[in-house]
PDB file of C-alpha atoms (C1' of nucleotides) in Angstrom:
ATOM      1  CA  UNK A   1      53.859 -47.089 144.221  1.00  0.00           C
ATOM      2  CA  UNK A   2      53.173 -43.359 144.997  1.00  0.00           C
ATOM      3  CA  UNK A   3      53.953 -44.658 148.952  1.00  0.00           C
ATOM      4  CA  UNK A   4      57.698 -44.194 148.368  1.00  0.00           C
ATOM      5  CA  UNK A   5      57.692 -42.227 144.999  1.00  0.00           C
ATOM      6  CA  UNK A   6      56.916 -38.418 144.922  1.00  0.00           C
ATOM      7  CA  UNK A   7      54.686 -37.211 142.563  1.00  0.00           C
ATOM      8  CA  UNK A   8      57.344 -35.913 140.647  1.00  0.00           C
ATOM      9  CA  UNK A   9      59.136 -39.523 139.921  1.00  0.00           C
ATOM     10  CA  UNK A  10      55.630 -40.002 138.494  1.00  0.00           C
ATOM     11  CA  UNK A  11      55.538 -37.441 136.229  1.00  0.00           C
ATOM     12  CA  UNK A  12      59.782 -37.406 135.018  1.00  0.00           C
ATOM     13  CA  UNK A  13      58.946 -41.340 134.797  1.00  0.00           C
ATOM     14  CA  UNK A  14      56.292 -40.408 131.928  1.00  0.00           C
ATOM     15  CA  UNK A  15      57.954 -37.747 130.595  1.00  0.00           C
ATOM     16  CA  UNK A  16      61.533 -40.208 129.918  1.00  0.00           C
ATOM     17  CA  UNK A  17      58.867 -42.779 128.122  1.00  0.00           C
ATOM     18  CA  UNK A  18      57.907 -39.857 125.502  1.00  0.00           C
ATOM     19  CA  UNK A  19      59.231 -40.664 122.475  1.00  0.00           C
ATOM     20  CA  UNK A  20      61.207 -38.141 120.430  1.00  0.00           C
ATOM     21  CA  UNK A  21      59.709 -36.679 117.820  1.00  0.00           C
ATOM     22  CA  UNK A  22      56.086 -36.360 119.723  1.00  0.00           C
ATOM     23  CA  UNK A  23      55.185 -33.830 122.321  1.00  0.00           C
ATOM     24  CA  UNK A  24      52.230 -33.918 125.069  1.00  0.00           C
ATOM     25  CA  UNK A  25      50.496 -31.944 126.714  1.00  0.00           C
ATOM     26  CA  UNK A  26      50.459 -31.136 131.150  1.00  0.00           C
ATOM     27  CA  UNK A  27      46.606 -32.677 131.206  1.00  0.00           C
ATOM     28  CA  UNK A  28      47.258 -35.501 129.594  1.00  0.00           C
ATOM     29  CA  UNK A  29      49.934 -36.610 131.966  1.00  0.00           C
ATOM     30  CA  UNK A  30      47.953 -35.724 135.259  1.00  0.00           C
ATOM     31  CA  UNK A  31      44.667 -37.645 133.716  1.00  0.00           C
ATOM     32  CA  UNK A  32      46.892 -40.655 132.594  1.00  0.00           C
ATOM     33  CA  UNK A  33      48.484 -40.352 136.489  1.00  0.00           C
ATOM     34  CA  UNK A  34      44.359 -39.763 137.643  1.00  0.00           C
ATOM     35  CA  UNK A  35      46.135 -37.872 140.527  1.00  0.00           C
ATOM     36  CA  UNK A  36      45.419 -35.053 139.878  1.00  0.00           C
ATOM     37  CA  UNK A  37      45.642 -31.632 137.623  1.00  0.00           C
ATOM     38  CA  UNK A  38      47.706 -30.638 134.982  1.00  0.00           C
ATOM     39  CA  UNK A  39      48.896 -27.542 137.416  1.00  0.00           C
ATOM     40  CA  UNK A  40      51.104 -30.450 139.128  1.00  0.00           C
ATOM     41  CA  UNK A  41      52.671 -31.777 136.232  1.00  0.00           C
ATOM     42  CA  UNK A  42      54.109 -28.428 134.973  1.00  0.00           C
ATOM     43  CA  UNK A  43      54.930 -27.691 138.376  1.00  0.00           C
ATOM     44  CA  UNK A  44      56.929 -31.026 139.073  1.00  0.00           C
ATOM     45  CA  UNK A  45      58.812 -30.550 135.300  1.00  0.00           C
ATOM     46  CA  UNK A  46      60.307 -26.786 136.793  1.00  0.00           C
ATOM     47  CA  UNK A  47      61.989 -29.475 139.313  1.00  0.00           C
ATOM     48  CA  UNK A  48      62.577 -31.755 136.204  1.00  0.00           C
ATOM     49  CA  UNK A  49      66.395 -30.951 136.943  1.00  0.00           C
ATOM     50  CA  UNK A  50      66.701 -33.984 138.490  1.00  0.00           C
ATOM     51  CA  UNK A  51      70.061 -35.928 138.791  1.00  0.00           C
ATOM     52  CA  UNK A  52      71.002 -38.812 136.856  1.00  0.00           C
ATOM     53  CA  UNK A  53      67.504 -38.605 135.290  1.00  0.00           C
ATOM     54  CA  UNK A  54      67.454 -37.065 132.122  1.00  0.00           C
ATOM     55  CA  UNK A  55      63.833 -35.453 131.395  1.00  0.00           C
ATOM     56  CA  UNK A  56      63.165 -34.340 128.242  1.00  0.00           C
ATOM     57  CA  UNK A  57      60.650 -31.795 129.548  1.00  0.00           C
ATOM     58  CA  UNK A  58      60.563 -29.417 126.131  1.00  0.00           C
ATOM     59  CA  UNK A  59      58.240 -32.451 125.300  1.00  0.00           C
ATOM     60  CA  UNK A  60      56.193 -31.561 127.569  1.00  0.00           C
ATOM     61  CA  UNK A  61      54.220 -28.343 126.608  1.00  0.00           C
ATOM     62  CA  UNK A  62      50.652 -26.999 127.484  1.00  0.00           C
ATOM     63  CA  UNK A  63      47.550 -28.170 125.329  1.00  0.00           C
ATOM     64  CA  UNK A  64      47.406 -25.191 123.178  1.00  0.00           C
ATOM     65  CA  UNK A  65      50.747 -26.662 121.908  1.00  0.00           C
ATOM     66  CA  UNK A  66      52.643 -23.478 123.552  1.00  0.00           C
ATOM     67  CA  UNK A  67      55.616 -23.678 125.100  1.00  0.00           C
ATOM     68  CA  UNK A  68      54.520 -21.996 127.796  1.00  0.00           C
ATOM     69  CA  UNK A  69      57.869 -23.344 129.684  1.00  0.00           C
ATOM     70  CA  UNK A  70      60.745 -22.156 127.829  1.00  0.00           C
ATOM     71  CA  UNK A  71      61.563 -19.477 130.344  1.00  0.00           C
ATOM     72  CA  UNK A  72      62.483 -22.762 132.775  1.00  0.00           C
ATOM     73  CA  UNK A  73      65.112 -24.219 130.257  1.00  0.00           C
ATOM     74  CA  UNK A  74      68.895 -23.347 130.224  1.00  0.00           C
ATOM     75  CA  UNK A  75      67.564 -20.386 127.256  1.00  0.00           C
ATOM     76  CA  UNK A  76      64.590 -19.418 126.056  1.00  0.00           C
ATOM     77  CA  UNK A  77      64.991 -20.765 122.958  1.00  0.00           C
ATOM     78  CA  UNK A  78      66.937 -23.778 123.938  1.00  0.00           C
ATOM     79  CA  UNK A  79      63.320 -25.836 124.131  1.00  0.00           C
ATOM     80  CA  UNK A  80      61.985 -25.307 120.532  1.00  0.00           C
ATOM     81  CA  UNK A  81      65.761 -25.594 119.128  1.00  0.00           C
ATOM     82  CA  UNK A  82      65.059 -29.057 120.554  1.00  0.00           C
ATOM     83  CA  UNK A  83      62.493 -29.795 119.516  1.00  0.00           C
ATOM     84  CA  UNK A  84      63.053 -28.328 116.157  1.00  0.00           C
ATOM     85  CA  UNK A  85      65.631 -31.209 116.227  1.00  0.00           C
ATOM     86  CA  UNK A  86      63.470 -33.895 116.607  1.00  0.00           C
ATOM     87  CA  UNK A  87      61.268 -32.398 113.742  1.00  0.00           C
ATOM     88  CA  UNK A  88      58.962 -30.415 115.124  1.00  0.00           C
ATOM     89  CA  UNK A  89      58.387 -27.112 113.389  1.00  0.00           C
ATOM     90  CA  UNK A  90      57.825 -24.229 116.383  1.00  0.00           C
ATOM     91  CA  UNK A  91      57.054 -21.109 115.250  1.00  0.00           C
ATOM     92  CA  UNK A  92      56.628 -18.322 117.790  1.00  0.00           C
ATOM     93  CA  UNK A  93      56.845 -20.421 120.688  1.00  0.00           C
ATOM     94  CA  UNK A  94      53.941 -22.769 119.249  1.00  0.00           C
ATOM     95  CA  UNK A  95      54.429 -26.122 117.766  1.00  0.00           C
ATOM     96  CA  UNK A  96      53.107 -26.615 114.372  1.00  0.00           C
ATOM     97  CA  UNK A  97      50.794 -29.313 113.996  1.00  0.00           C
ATOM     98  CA  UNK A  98      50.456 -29.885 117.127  1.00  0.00           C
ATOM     99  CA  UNK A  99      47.627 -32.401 117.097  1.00  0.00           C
ATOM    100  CA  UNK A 100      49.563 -34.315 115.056  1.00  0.00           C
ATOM    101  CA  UNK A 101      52.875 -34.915 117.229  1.00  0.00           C
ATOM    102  CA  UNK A 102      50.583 -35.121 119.752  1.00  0.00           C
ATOM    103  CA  UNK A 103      51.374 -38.539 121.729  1.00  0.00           C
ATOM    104  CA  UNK A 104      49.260 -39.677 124.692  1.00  0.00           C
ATOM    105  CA  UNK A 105      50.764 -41.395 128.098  1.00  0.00           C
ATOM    106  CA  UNK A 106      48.519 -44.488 127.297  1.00  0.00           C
ATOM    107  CA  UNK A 107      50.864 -45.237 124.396  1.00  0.00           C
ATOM    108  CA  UNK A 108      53.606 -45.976 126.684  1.00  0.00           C
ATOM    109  CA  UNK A 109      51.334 -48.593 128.777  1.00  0.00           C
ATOM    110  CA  UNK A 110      50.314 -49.777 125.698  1.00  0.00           C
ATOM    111  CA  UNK A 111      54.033 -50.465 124.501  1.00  0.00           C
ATOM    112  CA  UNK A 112      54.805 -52.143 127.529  1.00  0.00           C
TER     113      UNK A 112
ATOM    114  C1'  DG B   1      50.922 -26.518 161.212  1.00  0.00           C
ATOM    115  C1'  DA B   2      48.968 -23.157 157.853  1.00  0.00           C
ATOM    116  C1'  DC B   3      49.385 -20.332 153.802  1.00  0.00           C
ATOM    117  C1'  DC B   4      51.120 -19.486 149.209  1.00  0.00           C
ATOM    118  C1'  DT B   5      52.838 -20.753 145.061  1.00  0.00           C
ATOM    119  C1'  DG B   6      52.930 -23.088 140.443  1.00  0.00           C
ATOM    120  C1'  DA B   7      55.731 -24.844 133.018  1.00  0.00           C
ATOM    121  C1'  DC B   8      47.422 -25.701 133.320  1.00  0.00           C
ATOM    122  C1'  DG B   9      42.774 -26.721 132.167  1.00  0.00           C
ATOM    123  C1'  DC B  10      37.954 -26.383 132.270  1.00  0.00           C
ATOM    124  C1'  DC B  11      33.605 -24.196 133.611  1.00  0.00           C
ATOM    125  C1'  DC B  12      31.026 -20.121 133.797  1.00  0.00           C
ATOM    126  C1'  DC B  13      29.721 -15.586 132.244  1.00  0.00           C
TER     127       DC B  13
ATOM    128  C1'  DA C   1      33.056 -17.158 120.370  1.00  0.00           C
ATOM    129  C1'  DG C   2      36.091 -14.788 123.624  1.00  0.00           C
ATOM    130  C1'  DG C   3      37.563 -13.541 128.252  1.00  0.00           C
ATOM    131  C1'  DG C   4      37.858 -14.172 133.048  1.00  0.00           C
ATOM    132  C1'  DG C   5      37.853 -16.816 137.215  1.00  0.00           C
ATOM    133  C1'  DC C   6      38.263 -20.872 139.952  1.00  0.00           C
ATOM    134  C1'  DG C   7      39.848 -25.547 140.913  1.00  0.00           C
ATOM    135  C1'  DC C   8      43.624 -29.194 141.420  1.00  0.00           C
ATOM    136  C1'  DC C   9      47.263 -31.061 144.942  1.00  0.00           C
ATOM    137  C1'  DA C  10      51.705 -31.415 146.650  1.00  0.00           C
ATOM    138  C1'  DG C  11      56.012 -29.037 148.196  1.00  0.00           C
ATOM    139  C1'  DG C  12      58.318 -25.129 150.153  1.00  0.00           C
ATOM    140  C1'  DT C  13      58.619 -21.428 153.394  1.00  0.00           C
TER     141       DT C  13
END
DNA sequence: GACCTGACGCCCC
DNA sequence: AGGGGCGCCAGGT
């Protein structure tokens, strides 16, 4: 599994299974991988520009619900427009109601 | 081959 | 309760 995947197919493969509308946070991915810490995960999304694998990565923020990324994206502002299109109000680079987008990696092993 | 970095998170003070 | 520091682990130089 991880023999001939990087860490970071492990992390863009969660990432892809986040549904729109819902956001996550860095720790939950690396506990849900149990490989290791959050660090990782944030760190493997800034490579998230990976081809013919589209990564929604302004899903993806830190667990104070901050998009502590945004500087990564094409703009600044180009990761709350997005997700401000999926329905989630962000107001000064925080996501509203954050607990309640909220949307933990188990869900996707429990879908499939 | 070793050191440093990195979109975080938690423990300790 | 708030702030600061350290730990995680792999990839790049």
């Amino acid at each position: 599994m991880t023999d001939k995947y990087s860490y970071f197919d492990l992390v863009y493969e969660v990432t892809r299974h986040i549904p729109a509308g819902r956001v996550t946070n860095y720790g939950a991915i690396a506990d849900y991988l149990a490989l290791g810490s959050a660090r990782m995960v944030g760190w493997a999304l800034n490579h998230s520009f990976h081809p013919g694998i589209d990564v929604p990565a302004h899903r993806v923020v830190n667990r104070k619900g901050e998009l502590s990324g945004r500087n990564h994206f094409e703009t600044p502002t180009k990761m709350a427009e997005l997700l401000k299109l999926e329905g989630i109000e962000v107001i000064d680079n925080c996501i509203v109601n954050f607990d309640q987008y909220f949307w933990h990696p188990q869900e996707m092993d429990k879908k499939m």
